[in-house]
PDB file of N, CA and C in Angstrom:
ATOM      1  N   MET A  90       0.840  -1.172   0.000  1.00  0.00           N
ATOM      2  CA  MET A  90       0.000   0.000   0.000  1.00  0.00           C
ATOM      3  C   MET A  90       0.891   1.242   0.000  1.00  0.00           C
ATOM      4  N   LYS A  91       0.378   2.294  -0.541  1.00  0.00           N
ATOM      5  CA  LYS A  91       1.156   3.524  -0.646  1.00  0.00           C
ATOM      6  C   LYS A  91       1.348   4.208   0.708  1.00  0.00           C
ATOM      7  N   ASP A  92       0.332   4.110   1.569  1.00  0.00           N
ATOM      8  CA  ASP A  92       0.419   4.799   2.854  1.00  0.00           C
ATOM      9  C   ASP A  92      -0.477   4.106   3.882  1.00  0.00           C
ATOM     10  N   GLN A  93      -0.350   4.539   5.120  1.00  0.00           N
ATOM     11  CA  GLN A  93      -1.101   3.950   6.238  1.00  0.00           C
ATOM     12  C   GLN A  93      -2.606   4.057   6.021  1.00  0.00           C
ATOM     13  N   LYS A  94      -3.046   5.223   5.569  1.00  0.00           N
ATOM     14  CA  LYS A  94      -4.482   5.435   5.354  1.00  0.00           C
ATOM     15  C   LYS A  94      -5.041   4.446   4.334  1.00  0.00           C
ATOM     16  N   SER A  95      -4.327   4.234   3.248  1.00  0.00           N
ATOM     17  CA  SER A  95      -4.770   3.275   2.224  1.00  0.00           C
ATOM     18  C   SER A  95      -4.831   1.865   2.796  1.00  0.00           C
ATOM     19  N   ALA A  96      -3.849   1.512   3.614  1.00  0.00           N
ATOM     20  CA  ALA A  96      -3.832   0.189   4.238  1.00  0.00           C
ATOM     21  C   ALA A  96      -5.025   0.014   5.172  1.00  0.00           C
ATOM     22  N   GLU A  97      -5.323   1.044   5.942  1.00  0.00           N
ATOM     23  CA  GLU A  97      -6.466   0.985   6.862  1.00  0.00           C
ATOM     24  C   GLU A  97      -7.778   0.880   6.102  1.00  0.00           C
ATOM     25  N   GLU A  98      -7.893   1.598   4.988  1.00  0.00           N
ATOM     26  CA  GLU A  98      -9.107   1.532   4.170  1.00  0.00           C
ATOM     27  C   GLU A  98      -9.287   0.129   3.589  1.00  0.00           C
ATOM     28  N   LEU A  99      -8.202  -0.455   3.097  1.00  0.00           N
ATOM     29  CA  LEU A  99      -8.283  -1.807   2.555  1.00  0.00           C
ATOM     30  C   LEU A  99      -8.644  -2.808   3.650  1.00  0.00           C
ATOM     31  N   ALA A 100      -8.028  -2.675   4.817  1.00  0.00           N
ATOM     32  CA  ALA A 100      -8.334  -3.576   5.932  1.00  0.00           C
ATOM     33  C   ALA A 100      -9.813  -3.483   6.296  1.00  0.00           C
ATOM     34  N   LYS A 101     -10.333  -2.268   6.387  1.00  0.00           N
ATOM     35  CA  LYS A 101     -11.747  -2.087   6.724  1.00  0.00           C
ATOM     36  C   LYS A 101     -12.643  -2.708   5.654  1.00  0.00           C
ATOM     37  N   LEU A 102     -12.287  -2.515   4.397  1.00  0.00           N
ATOM     38  CA  LEU A 102     -13.063  -3.100   3.297  1.00  0.00           C
ATOM     39  C   LEU A 102     -13.089  -4.625   3.405  1.00  0.00           C
ATOM     40  N   MET A 103     -11.937  -5.229   3.659  1.00  0.00           N
ATOM     41  CA  MET A 103     -11.862  -6.692   3.775  1.00  0.00           C
ATOM     42  C   MET A 103     -12.681  -7.191   4.965  1.00  0.00           C
ATOM     43  N   ILE A 104     -12.592  -6.493   6.090  1.00  0.00           N
ATOM     44  CA  ILE A 104     -13.360  -6.874   7.271  1.00  0.00           C
ATOM     45  C   ILE A 104     -14.855  -6.734   7.000  1.00  0.00           C
ATOM     46  N   ASP A 105     -15.253  -5.634   6.384  1.00  0.00           N
ATOM     47  CA  ASP A 105     -16.666  -5.427   6.056  1.00  0.00           C
ATOM     48  C   ASP A 105     -17.186  -6.487   5.094  1.00  0.00           C
ATOM     49  N   MET A 106     -16.369  -6.880   4.126  1.00  0.00           N
ATOM     50  CA  MET A 106     -16.778  -7.950   3.195  1.00  0.00           C
ATOM     51  C   MET A 106     -16.999  -9.248   3.966  1.00  0.00           C
ATOM     52  N   GLY A 107     -16.106  -9.558   4.873  1.00  0.00           N
ATOM     53  CA  GLY A 107     -16.265 -10.759   5.680  1.00  0.00           C
ATOM     54  C   GLY A 107     -17.525 -10.717   6.516  1.00  0.00           C
ATOM     55  N   LYS A 108     -17.772  -9.572   7.151  1.00  0.00           N
ATOM     56  CA  LYS A 108     -18.984  -9.418   7.972  1.00  0.00           C
ATOM     57  C   LYS A 108     -20.240  -9.610   7.140  1.00  0.00           C
ATOM     58  N   SER A 109     -20.224  -9.111   5.894  1.00  0.00           N
ATOM     59  CA  SER A 109     -21.404  -9.247   5.031  1.00  0.00           C
ATOM     60  C   SER A 109     -21.693 -10.703   4.690  1.00  0.00           C
ATOM     61  N   MET A 110     -20.678 -11.553   4.863  1.00  0.00           N
ATOM     62  CA  MET A 110     -20.842 -12.992   4.617  1.00  0.00           C
ATOM     63  C   MET A 110     -20.848 -13.786   5.927  1.00  0.00           C
ATOM     64  N   ASN A 111     -21.110 -13.076   7.022  1.00  0.00           N
ATOM     65  CA  ASN A 111     -21.157 -13.692   8.357  1.00  0.00           C
ATOM     66  C   ASN A 111     -19.862 -14.397   8.726  1.00  0.00           C
ATOM     67  N   ARG A 112     -18.750 -13.776   8.403  1.00  0.00           N
ATOM     68  CA  ARG A 112     -17.423 -14.321   8.725  1.00  0.00           C
ATOM     69  C   ARG A 112     -16.696 -13.361   9.650  1.00  0.00           C
ATOM     70  N   ASP A 113     -15.961 -13.921  10.573  1.00  0.00           N
ATOM     71  CA  ASP A 113     -15.147 -13.130  11.490  1.00  0.00           C
ATOM     72  C   ASP A 113     -13.790 -12.922  10.826  1.00  0.00           C
ATOM     73  N   VAL A 114     -13.585 -11.733  10.288  1.00  0.00           N
ATOM     74  CA  VAL A 114     -12.358 -11.424   9.565  1.00  0.00           C
ATOM     75  C   VAL A 114     -11.555 -10.417  10.375  1.00  0.00           C
ATOM     76  N   ARG A 115     -10.263 -10.655  10.474  1.00  0.00           N
ATOM     77  CA  ARG A 115      -9.358  -9.729  11.157  1.00  0.00           C
ATOM     78  C   ARG A 115      -8.304  -9.294  10.157  1.00  0.00           C
ATOM     79  N   ALA A 116      -7.707  -8.155  10.408  1.00  0.00           N
ATOM     80  CA  ALA A 116      -6.644  -7.652   9.542  1.00  0.00           C
ATOM     81  C   ALA A 116      -5.519  -7.104  10.410  1.00  0.00           C
ATOM     82  N   GLU A 117      -4.312  -7.374  10.004  1.00  0.00           N
ATOM     83  CA  GLU A 117      -3.149  -6.798  10.659  1.00  0.00           C
ATOM     84  C   GLU A 117      -2.398  -5.987   9.624  1.00  0.00           C
ATOM     85  N   ILE A 118      -2.090  -4.769   9.976  1.00  0.00           N
ATOM     86  CA  ILE A 118      -1.344  -3.904   9.079  1.00  0.00           C
ATOM     87  C   ILE A 118       0.105  -3.899   9.549  1.00  0.00           C
ATOM     88  N   THR A 119       0.979  -4.385   8.688  1.00  0.00           N
ATOM     89  CA  THR A 119       2.403  -4.446   9.020  1.00  0.00           C
ATOM     90  C   THR A 119       3.209  -3.793   7.909  1.00  0.00           C
ATOM     91  N   SER A 120       4.386  -3.369   8.245  1.00  0.00           N
ATOM     92  CA  SER A 120       5.270  -2.741   7.262  1.00  0.00           C
ATOM     93  C   SER A 120       5.831  -3.804   6.320  1.00  0.00           C
ATOM     94  N   MET A 121       5.802  -3.479   5.054  1.00  0.00           N
ATOM     95  CA  MET A 121       6.379  -4.377   4.050  1.00  0.00           C
ATOM     96  C   MET A 121       7.570  -3.709   3.370  1.00  0.00           C
ATOM     97  N   ASP A 122       8.087  -2.654   3.995  1.00  0.00           N
ATOM     98  CA  ASP A 122       9.211  -1.913   3.424  1.00  0.00           C
ATOM     99  C   ASP A 122      10.515  -2.692   3.495  1.00  0.00           C
ATOM    100  N   THR A 123      10.638  -3.503   4.536  1.00  0.00           N
ATOM    101  CA  THR A 123      11.838  -4.316   4.718  1.00  0.00           C
ATOM    102  C   THR A 123      11.407  -5.717   5.128  1.00  0.00           C
ATOM    103  N   PRO A 124      12.242  -6.709   4.900  1.00  0.00           N
ATOM    104  CA  PRO A 124      11.881  -8.078   5.295  1.00  0.00           C
ATOM    105  C   PRO A 124      11.769  -8.197   6.812  1.00  0.00           C
ATOM    106  N   LEU A 125      10.918  -9.107   7.245  1.00  0.00           N
ATOM    107  CA  LEU A 125      10.879  -9.445   8.666  1.00  0.00           C
ATOM    108  C   LEU A 125      12.104 -10.283   8.970  1.00  0.00           C
ATOM    109  N   GLY A 126      12.631 -10.131  10.135  1.00  0.00           N
ATOM    110  CA  GLY A 126      13.804 -10.918  10.488  1.00  0.00           C
ATOM    111  C   GLY A 126      15.019 -10.447   9.725  1.00  0.00           C
ATOM    112  N   ARG A 127      15.941 -11.379   9.528  1.00  0.00           N
ATOM    113  CA  ARG A 127      17.205 -11.031   8.875  1.00  0.00           C
ATOM    114  C   ARG A 127      17.407 -11.763   7.545  1.00  0.00           C
ATOM    115  N   ALA A 128      16.504 -12.688   7.226  1.00  0.00           N
ATOM    116  CA  ALA A 128      16.685 -13.539   6.049  1.00  0.00           C
ATOM    117  C   ALA A 128      15.830 -13.060   4.876  1.00  0.00           C
ATOM    118  N   ILE A 129      16.348 -13.318   3.680  1.00  0.00           N
ATOM    119  CA  ILE A 129      15.594 -13.024   2.466  1.00  0.00           C
ATOM    120  C   ILE A 129      15.622 -14.275   1.604  1.00  0.00           C
ATOM    121  N   GLY A 130      14.466 -14.621   1.064  1.00  0.00           N
ATOM    122  CA  GLY A 130      14.351 -15.825   0.234  1.00  0.00           C
ATOM    123  C   GLY A 130      13.585 -16.891   0.977  1.00  0.00           C
ATOM    124  N   ASN A 131      12.778 -17.633   0.255  1.00  0.00           N
ATOM    125  CA  ASN A 131      11.875 -18.598   0.869  1.00  0.00           C
ATOM    126  C   ASN A 131      12.583 -19.574   1.807  1.00  0.00           C
ATOM    127  N   LYS A 132      13.606 -20.259   1.325  1.00  0.00           N
ATOM    128  CA  LYS A 132      14.309 -21.248   2.144  1.00  0.00           C
ATOM    129  C   LYS A 132      14.900 -20.596   3.396  1.00  0.00           C
ATOM    130  N   ASN A 133      15.546 -19.451   3.218  1.00  0.00           N
ATOM    131  CA  ASN A 133      16.166 -18.773   4.353  1.00  0.00           C
ATOM    132  C   ASN A 133      15.128 -18.306   5.371  1.00  0.00           C
ATOM    133  N   GLU A 134      13.981 -17.850   4.878  1.00  0.00           N
ATOM    134  CA  GLU A 134      12.925 -17.390   5.779  1.00  0.00           C
ATOM    135  C   GLU A 134      12.332 -18.555   6.563  1.00  0.00           C
ATOM    136  N   VAL A 135      12.186 -19.705   5.925  1.00  0.00           N
ATOM    137  CA  VAL A 135      11.694 -20.890   6.632  1.00  0.00           C
ATOM    138  C   VAL A 135      12.704 -21.320   7.693  1.00  0.00           C
ATOM    139  N   LEU A 136      13.980 -21.319   7.345  1.00  0.00           N
ATOM    140  CA  LEU A 136      15.018 -21.679   8.317  1.00  0.00           C
ATOM    141  C   LEU A 136      15.013 -20.716   9.504  1.00  0.00           C
ATOM    142  N   GLU A 137      14.776 -19.453   9.223  1.00  0.00           N
ATOM    143  CA  GLU A 137      14.701 -18.463  10.300  1.00  0.00           C
ATOM    144  C   GLU A 137      13.481 -18.714  11.183  1.00  0.00           C
ATOM    145  N   ALA A 138      12.367 -19.092  10.582  1.00  0.00           N
ATOM    146  CA  ALA A 138      11.167 -19.415  11.356  1.00  0.00           C
ATOM    147  C   ALA A 138      11.418 -20.628  12.254  1.00  0.00           C
ATOM    148  N   VAL A 139      12.135 -21.605  11.737  1.00  0.00           N
ATOM    149  CA  VAL A 139      12.479 -22.785  12.540  1.00  0.00           C
ATOM    150  C   VAL A 139      13.355 -22.381  13.723  1.00  0.00           C
ATOM    151  N   LYS A 140      14.285 -21.488  13.486  1.00  0.00           N
ATOM    152  CA  LYS A 140      15.116 -20.981  14.592  1.00  0.00           C
ATOM    153  C   LYS A 140      14.236 -20.332  15.653  1.00  0.00           C
ATOM    154  N   PHE A 141      13.291 -19.523  15.208  1.00  0.00           N
ATOM    155  CA  PHE A 141      12.399 -18.858  16.151  1.00  0.00           C
ATOM    156  C   PHE A 141      11.596 -19.884  16.948  1.00  0.00           C
ATOM    157  N   LEU A 142      11.050 -20.864  16.251  1.00  0.00           N
ATOM    158  CA  LEU A 142      10.260 -21.898  16.928  1.00  0.00           C
ATOM    159  C   LEU A 142      11.117 -22.754  17.857  1.00  0.00           C
ATOM    160  N   SER A 143      12.414 -22.750  17.630  1.00  0.00           N
ATOM    161  CA  SER A 143      13.349 -23.472  18.500  1.00  0.00           C
ATOM    162  C   SER A 143      13.693 -22.663  19.743  1.00  0.00           C
ATOM    163  N   GLY A 144      13.155 -21.445  19.825  1.00  0.00           N
ATOM    164  CA  GLY A 144      13.414 -20.605  20.975  1.00  0.00           C
ATOM    165  C   GLY A 144      14.581 -19.661  20.809  1.00  0.00           C
ATOM    166  N   GLU A 145      15.165 -19.644  19.627  1.00  0.00           N
ATOM    167  CA  GLU A 145      16.301 -18.765  19.365  1.00  0.00           C
ATOM    168  C   GLU A 145      15.792 -17.380  18.971  1.00  0.00           C
ATOM    169  N   PHE A 146      16.365 -16.340  19.560  1.00  0.00           N
ATOM    170  CA  PHE A 146      15.979 -14.983  19.183  1.00  0.00           C
ATOM    171  C   PHE A 146      16.460 -14.705  17.767  1.00  0.00           C
ATOM    172  N   VAL A 147      15.547 -14.236  16.930  1.00  0.00           N
ATOM    173  CA  VAL A 147      15.880 -13.925  15.543  1.00  0.00           C
ATOM    174  C   VAL A 147      15.900 -12.411  15.342  1.00  0.00           C
ATOM    175  N   SER A 148      14.784 -11.778  15.604  1.00  0.00           N
ATOM    176  CA  SER A 148      14.705 -10.321  15.522  1.00  0.00           C
ATOM    177  C   SER A 148      13.425  -9.856  16.196  1.00  0.00           C
ATOM    178  N   LYS A 149      13.443  -8.643  16.663  1.00  0.00           N
ATOM    179  CA  LYS A 149      12.285  -8.090  17.370  1.00  0.00           C
ATOM    180  C   LYS A 149      11.079  -7.966  16.447  1.00  0.00           C
ATOM    181  N   ASP A 150      11.280  -7.537  15.199  1.00  0.00           N
ATOM    182  CA  ASP A 150      10.144  -7.350  14.299  1.00  0.00           C
ATOM    183  C   ASP A 150       9.458  -8.670  13.963  1.00  0.00           C
ATOM    184  N   LEU A 151      10.239  -9.713  13.744  1.00  0.00           N
ATOM    185  CA  LEU A 151       9.661 -11.025  13.475  1.00  0.00           C
ATOM    186  C   LEU A 151       8.905 -11.530  14.696  1.00  0.00           C
ATOM    187  N   GLU A 152       9.504 -11.380  15.855  1.00  0.00           N
ATOM    188  CA  GLU A 152       8.863 -11.804  17.102  1.00  0.00           C
ATOM    189  C   GLU A 152       7.515 -11.090  17.297  1.00  0.00           C
ATOM    190  N   GLU A 153       7.490  -9.796  17.066  1.00  0.00           N
ATOM    191  CA  GLU A 153       6.256  -9.025  17.247  1.00  0.00           C
ATOM    192  C   GLU A 153       5.143  -9.500  16.319  1.00  0.00           C
ATOM    193  N   VAL A 154       5.463  -9.740  15.058  1.00  0.00           N
ATOM    194  CA  VAL A 154       4.441 -10.178  14.105  1.00  0.00           C
ATOM    195  C   VAL A 154       3.958 -11.598  14.434  1.00  0.00           C
ATOM    196  N   ILE A 155       4.867 -12.472  14.796  1.00  0.00           N
ATOM    197  CA  ILE A 155       4.469 -13.841  15.143  1.00  0.00           C
ATOM    198  C   ILE A 155       3.547 -13.839  16.349  1.00  0.00           C
ATOM    199  N   TYR A 156       3.947 -13.151  17.406  1.00  0.00           N
ATOM    200  CA  TYR A 156       3.122 -13.128  18.608  1.00  0.00           C
ATOM    201  C   TYR A 156       1.777 -12.461  18.357  1.00  0.00           C
ATOM    202  N   SER A 157       1.780 -11.365  17.625  1.00  0.00           N
ATOM    203  CA  SER A 157       0.534 -10.661  17.336  1.00  0.00           C
ATOM    204  C   SER A 157      -0.424 -11.535  16.521  1.00  0.00           C
ATOM    205  N   SER A 158       0.085 -12.138  15.464  1.00  0.00           N
ATOM    206  CA  SER A 158      -0.759 -12.980  14.602  1.00  0.00           C
ATOM    207  C   SER A 158      -1.255 -14.209  15.352  1.00  0.00           C
ATOM    208  N   ALA A 159      -0.371 -14.845  16.097  1.00  0.00           N
ATOM    209  CA  ALA A 159      -0.752 -16.068  16.813  1.00  0.00           C
ATOM    210  C   ALA A 159      -1.833 -15.805  17.847  1.00  0.00           C
ATOM    211  N   LYS A 160      -1.674 -14.749  18.633  1.00  0.00           N
ATOM    212  CA  LYS A 160      -2.680 -14.480  19.664  1.00  0.00           C
ATOM    213  C   LYS A 160      -4.007 -14.065  19.036  1.00  0.00           C
ATOM    214  N   THR A 161      -3.961 -13.330  17.922  1.00  0.00           N
ATOM    215  CA  THR A 161      -5.190 -12.950  17.223  1.00  0.00           C
ATOM    216  C   THR A 161      -5.931 -14.185  16.726  1.00  0.00           C
ATOM    217  N   ILE A 162      -5.209 -15.110  16.127  1.00  0.00           N
ATOM    218  CA  ILE A 162      -5.818 -16.333  15.593  1.00  0.00           C
ATOM    219  C   ILE A 162      -6.425 -17.173  16.719  1.00  0.00           C
ATOM    220  N   LEU A 163      -5.712 -17.289  17.836  1.00  0.00           N
ATOM    221  CA  LEU A 163      -6.215 -18.108  18.951  1.00  0.00           C
ATOM    222  C   LEU A 163      -7.460 -17.519  19.583  1.00  0.00           C
ATOM    223  N   VAL A 164      -7.543 -16.210  19.668  1.00  0.00           N
ATOM    224  CA  VAL A 164      -8.751 -15.577  20.204  1.00  0.00           C
ATOM    225  C   VAL A 164      -9.875 -15.658  19.182  1.00  0.00           C
ATOM    226  N   GLN A 165      -9.552 -15.405  17.932  1.00  0.00           N
ATOM    227  CA  GLN A 165     -10.560 -15.459  16.875  1.00  0.00           C
ATOM    228  C   GLN A 165     -11.188 -16.844  16.773  1.00  0.00           C
ATOM    229  N   SER A 166     -10.384 -17.877  16.943  1.00  0.00           N
ATOM    230  CA  SER A 166     -10.898 -19.252  16.853  1.00  0.00           C
ATOM    231  C   SER A 166     -11.494 -19.729  18.170  1.00  0.00           C
ATOM    232  N   LYS A 167     -11.552 -18.828  19.156  1.00  0.00           N
ATOM    233  CA  LYS A 167     -12.167 -19.088  20.455  1.00  0.00           C
ATOM    234  C   LYS A 167     -11.445 -20.148  21.279  1.00  0.00           C
ATOM    235  N   VAL A 168     -10.156 -20.343  21.009  1.00  0.00           N
ATOM    236  CA  VAL A 168      -9.338 -21.223  21.839  1.00  0.00           C
ATOM    237  C   VAL A 168      -9.075 -20.542  23.174  1.00  0.00           C
ATOM    238  N   PHE A 169      -8.916 -19.209  23.130  1.00  0.00           N
ATOM    239  CA  PHE A 169      -8.731 -18.393  24.334  1.00  0.00           C
ATOM    240  C   PHE A 169      -9.702 -17.229  24.279  1.00  0.00           C
ATOM    241  N   SER A 170     -10.070 -16.734  25.447  1.00  0.00           N
ATOM    242  CA  SER A 170     -11.043 -15.642  25.493  1.00  0.00           C
ATOM    243  C   SER A 170     -10.403 -14.259  25.421  1.00  0.00           C
ATOM    244  N   ASN A 171      -9.083 -14.182  25.641  1.00  0.00           N
ATOM    245  CA  ASN A 171      -8.434 -12.878  25.549  1.00  0.00           C
ATOM    246  C   ASN A 171      -6.993 -13.032  25.051  1.00  0.00           C
ATOM    247  N   GLU A 172      -6.451 -11.937  24.573  1.00  0.00           N
ATOM    248  CA  GLU A 172      -5.120 -11.961  23.964  1.00  0.00           C
ATOM    249  C   GLU A 172      -4.007 -12.231  24.981  1.00  0.00           C
ATOM    250  N   GLU A 173      -4.205 -11.815  26.224  1.00  0.00           N
ATOM    251  CA  GLU A 173      -3.172 -12.038  27.235  1.00  0.00           C
ATOM    252  C   GLU A 173      -2.965 -13.539  27.482  1.00  0.00           C
ATOM    253  N   GLU A 174      -4.075 -14.271  27.652  1.00  0.00           N
ATOM    254  CA  GLU A 174      -3.988 -15.729  27.839  1.00  0.00           C
ATOM    255  C   GLU A 174      -3.388 -16.394  26.605  1.00  0.00           C
ATOM    256  N   ALA A 175      -3.817 -15.937  25.448  1.00  0.00           N
ATOM    257  CA  ALA A 175      -3.321 -16.520  24.200  1.00  0.00           C
ATOM    258  C   ALA A 175      -1.821 -16.313  24.056  1.00  0.00           C
ATOM    259  N   LEU A 176      -1.341 -15.120  24.391  1.00  0.00           N
ATOM    260  CA  LEU A 176       0.088 -14.822  24.278  1.00  0.00           C
ATOM    261  C   LEU A 176       0.911 -15.697  25.221  1.00  0.00           C
ATOM    262  N   VAL A 177       0.428 -15.892  26.434  1.00  0.00           N
ATOM    263  CA  VAL A 177       1.125 -16.776  27.379  1.00  0.00           C
ATOM    264  C   VAL A 177       1.216 -18.182  26.800  1.00  0.00           C
ATOM    265  N   ALA A 178       0.132 -18.662  26.222  1.00  0.00           N
ATOM    266  CA  ALA A 178       0.118 -20.011  25.639  1.00  0.00           C
ATOM    267  C   ALA A 178       1.073 -20.117  24.448  1.00  0.00           C
ATOM    268  N   VAL A 179       1.112 -19.092  23.619  1.00  0.00           N
ATOM    269  CA  VAL A 179       2.018 -19.096  22.459  1.00  0.00           C
ATOM    270  C   VAL A 179       3.469 -19.157  22.935  1.00  0.00           C
ATOM    271  N   LYS A 180       3.808 -18.313  23.894  1.00  0.00           N
ATOM    272  CA  LYS A 180       5.179 -18.302  24.414  1.00  0.00           C
ATOM    273  C   LYS A 180       5.526 -19.632  25.073  1.00  0.00           C
ATOM    274  N   ASN A 181       4.589 -20.205  25.816  1.00  0.00           N
ATOM    275  CA  ASN A 181       4.829 -21.511  26.445  1.00  0.00           C
ATOM    276  C   ASN A 181       5.038 -22.596  25.391  1.00  0.00           C
ATOM    277  N   SER A 182       4.252 -22.531  24.329  1.00  0.00           N
ATOM    278  CA  SER A 182       4.366 -23.517  23.254  1.00  0.00           C
ATOM    279  C   SER A 182       5.730 -23.443  22.577  1.00  0.00           C
ATOM    280  N   ILE A 183       6.220 -22.250  22.387  1.00  0.00           N
ATOM    281  CA  ILE A 183       7.545 -22.081  21.778  1.00  0.00           C
ATOM    282  C   ILE A 183       8.631 -22.517  22.747  1.00  0.00           C
ATOM    283  N   ASN A 184       8.543 -22.046  23.985  1.00  0.00           N
ATOM    284  CA  ASN A 184       9.581 -22.360  24.980  1.00  0.00           C
ATOM    285  C   ASN A 184       9.665 -23.846  25.317  1.00  0.00           C
ATOM    286  N   SER A 185       8.546 -24.546  25.224  1.00  0.00           N
ATOM    287  CA  SER A 185       8.530 -25.980  25.548  1.00  0.00           C
ATOM    288  C   SER A 185       8.954 -26.858  24.380  1.00  0.00           C
ATOM    289  N   GLY A 186       9.030 -26.283  23.185  1.00  0.00           N
ATOM    290  CA  GLY A 186       9.360 -27.073  21.993  1.00  0.00           C
ATOM    291  C   GLY A 186       8.139 -27.630  21.285  1.00  0.00           C
ATOM    292  N   LYS A 187       6.968 -27.422  21.864  1.00  0.00           N
ATOM    293  CA  LYS A 187       5.737 -27.951  21.284  1.00  0.00           C
ATOM    294  C   LYS A 187       5.446 -27.322  19.901  1.00  0.00           C
ATOM    295  N   ALA A 188       5.699 -26.020  19.769  1.00  0.00           N
ATOM    296  CA  ALA A 188       5.452 -25.352  18.487  1.00  0.00           C
ATOM    297  C   ALA A 188       6.335 -25.917  17.375  1.00  0.00           C
ATOM    298  N   LEU A 189       7.597 -26.143  17.700  1.00  0.00           N
ATOM    299  CA  LEU A 189       8.499 -26.711  16.695  1.00  0.00           C
ATOM    300  C   LEU A 189       8.093 -28.132  16.330  1.00  0.00           C
ATOM    301  N   SER A 190       7.701 -28.921  17.315  1.00  0.00           N
ATOM    302  CA  SER A 190       7.235 -30.292  17.042  1.00  0.00           C
ATOM    303  C   SER A 190       6.027 -30.278  16.120  1.00  0.00           C
ATOM    304  N   LYS A 191       5.106 -29.372  16.371  1.00  0.00           N
ATOM    305  CA  LYS A 191       3.906 -29.265  15.536  1.00  0.00           C
ATOM    306  C   LYS A 191       4.275 -28.852  14.115  1.00  0.00           C
ATOM    307  N   PHE A 192       5.210 -27.930  13.985  1.00  0.00           N
ATOM    308  CA  PHE A 192       5.672 -27.504  12.667  1.00  0.00           C
ATOM    309  C   PHE A 192       6.267 -28.687  11.906  1.00  0.00           C
ATOM    310  N   LYS A 193       7.019 -29.523  12.586  1.00  0.00           N
ATOM    311  CA  LYS A 193       7.675 -30.663  11.931  1.00  0.00           C
ATOM    312  C   LYS A 193       6.701 -31.753  11.517  1.00  0.00           C
ATOM    313  N   GLU A 194       5.498 -31.774  12.132  1.00  0.00           N
ATOM    314  CA  GLU A 194       4.485 -32.771  11.733  1.00  0.00           C
ATOM    315  C   GLU A 194       4.143 -32.555  10.283  1.00  0.00           C
TER     316      GLU A 194
END
């Protein structure tokens, strides 16, 4: 998107379209000016995601997007009733190795 306002307008349009079809749609607006993390390229980005799921710090921006998206999805799917509980569960899943095991399935 060219600017923040355009991104917000598109997000609202997508959410409204979902609502018109009785769907719970969420939108996250993130910067696409630079890559998340430190890797570029599909294989490298997957390897970086595996590092993150292994509990290794990759980068703050990647961490923020992962945690934000994960907690949103868990609340949206009604696994948790609030984002705070969902975030604790996401962090526990990563720290315990459960997230990486699930990824490898």
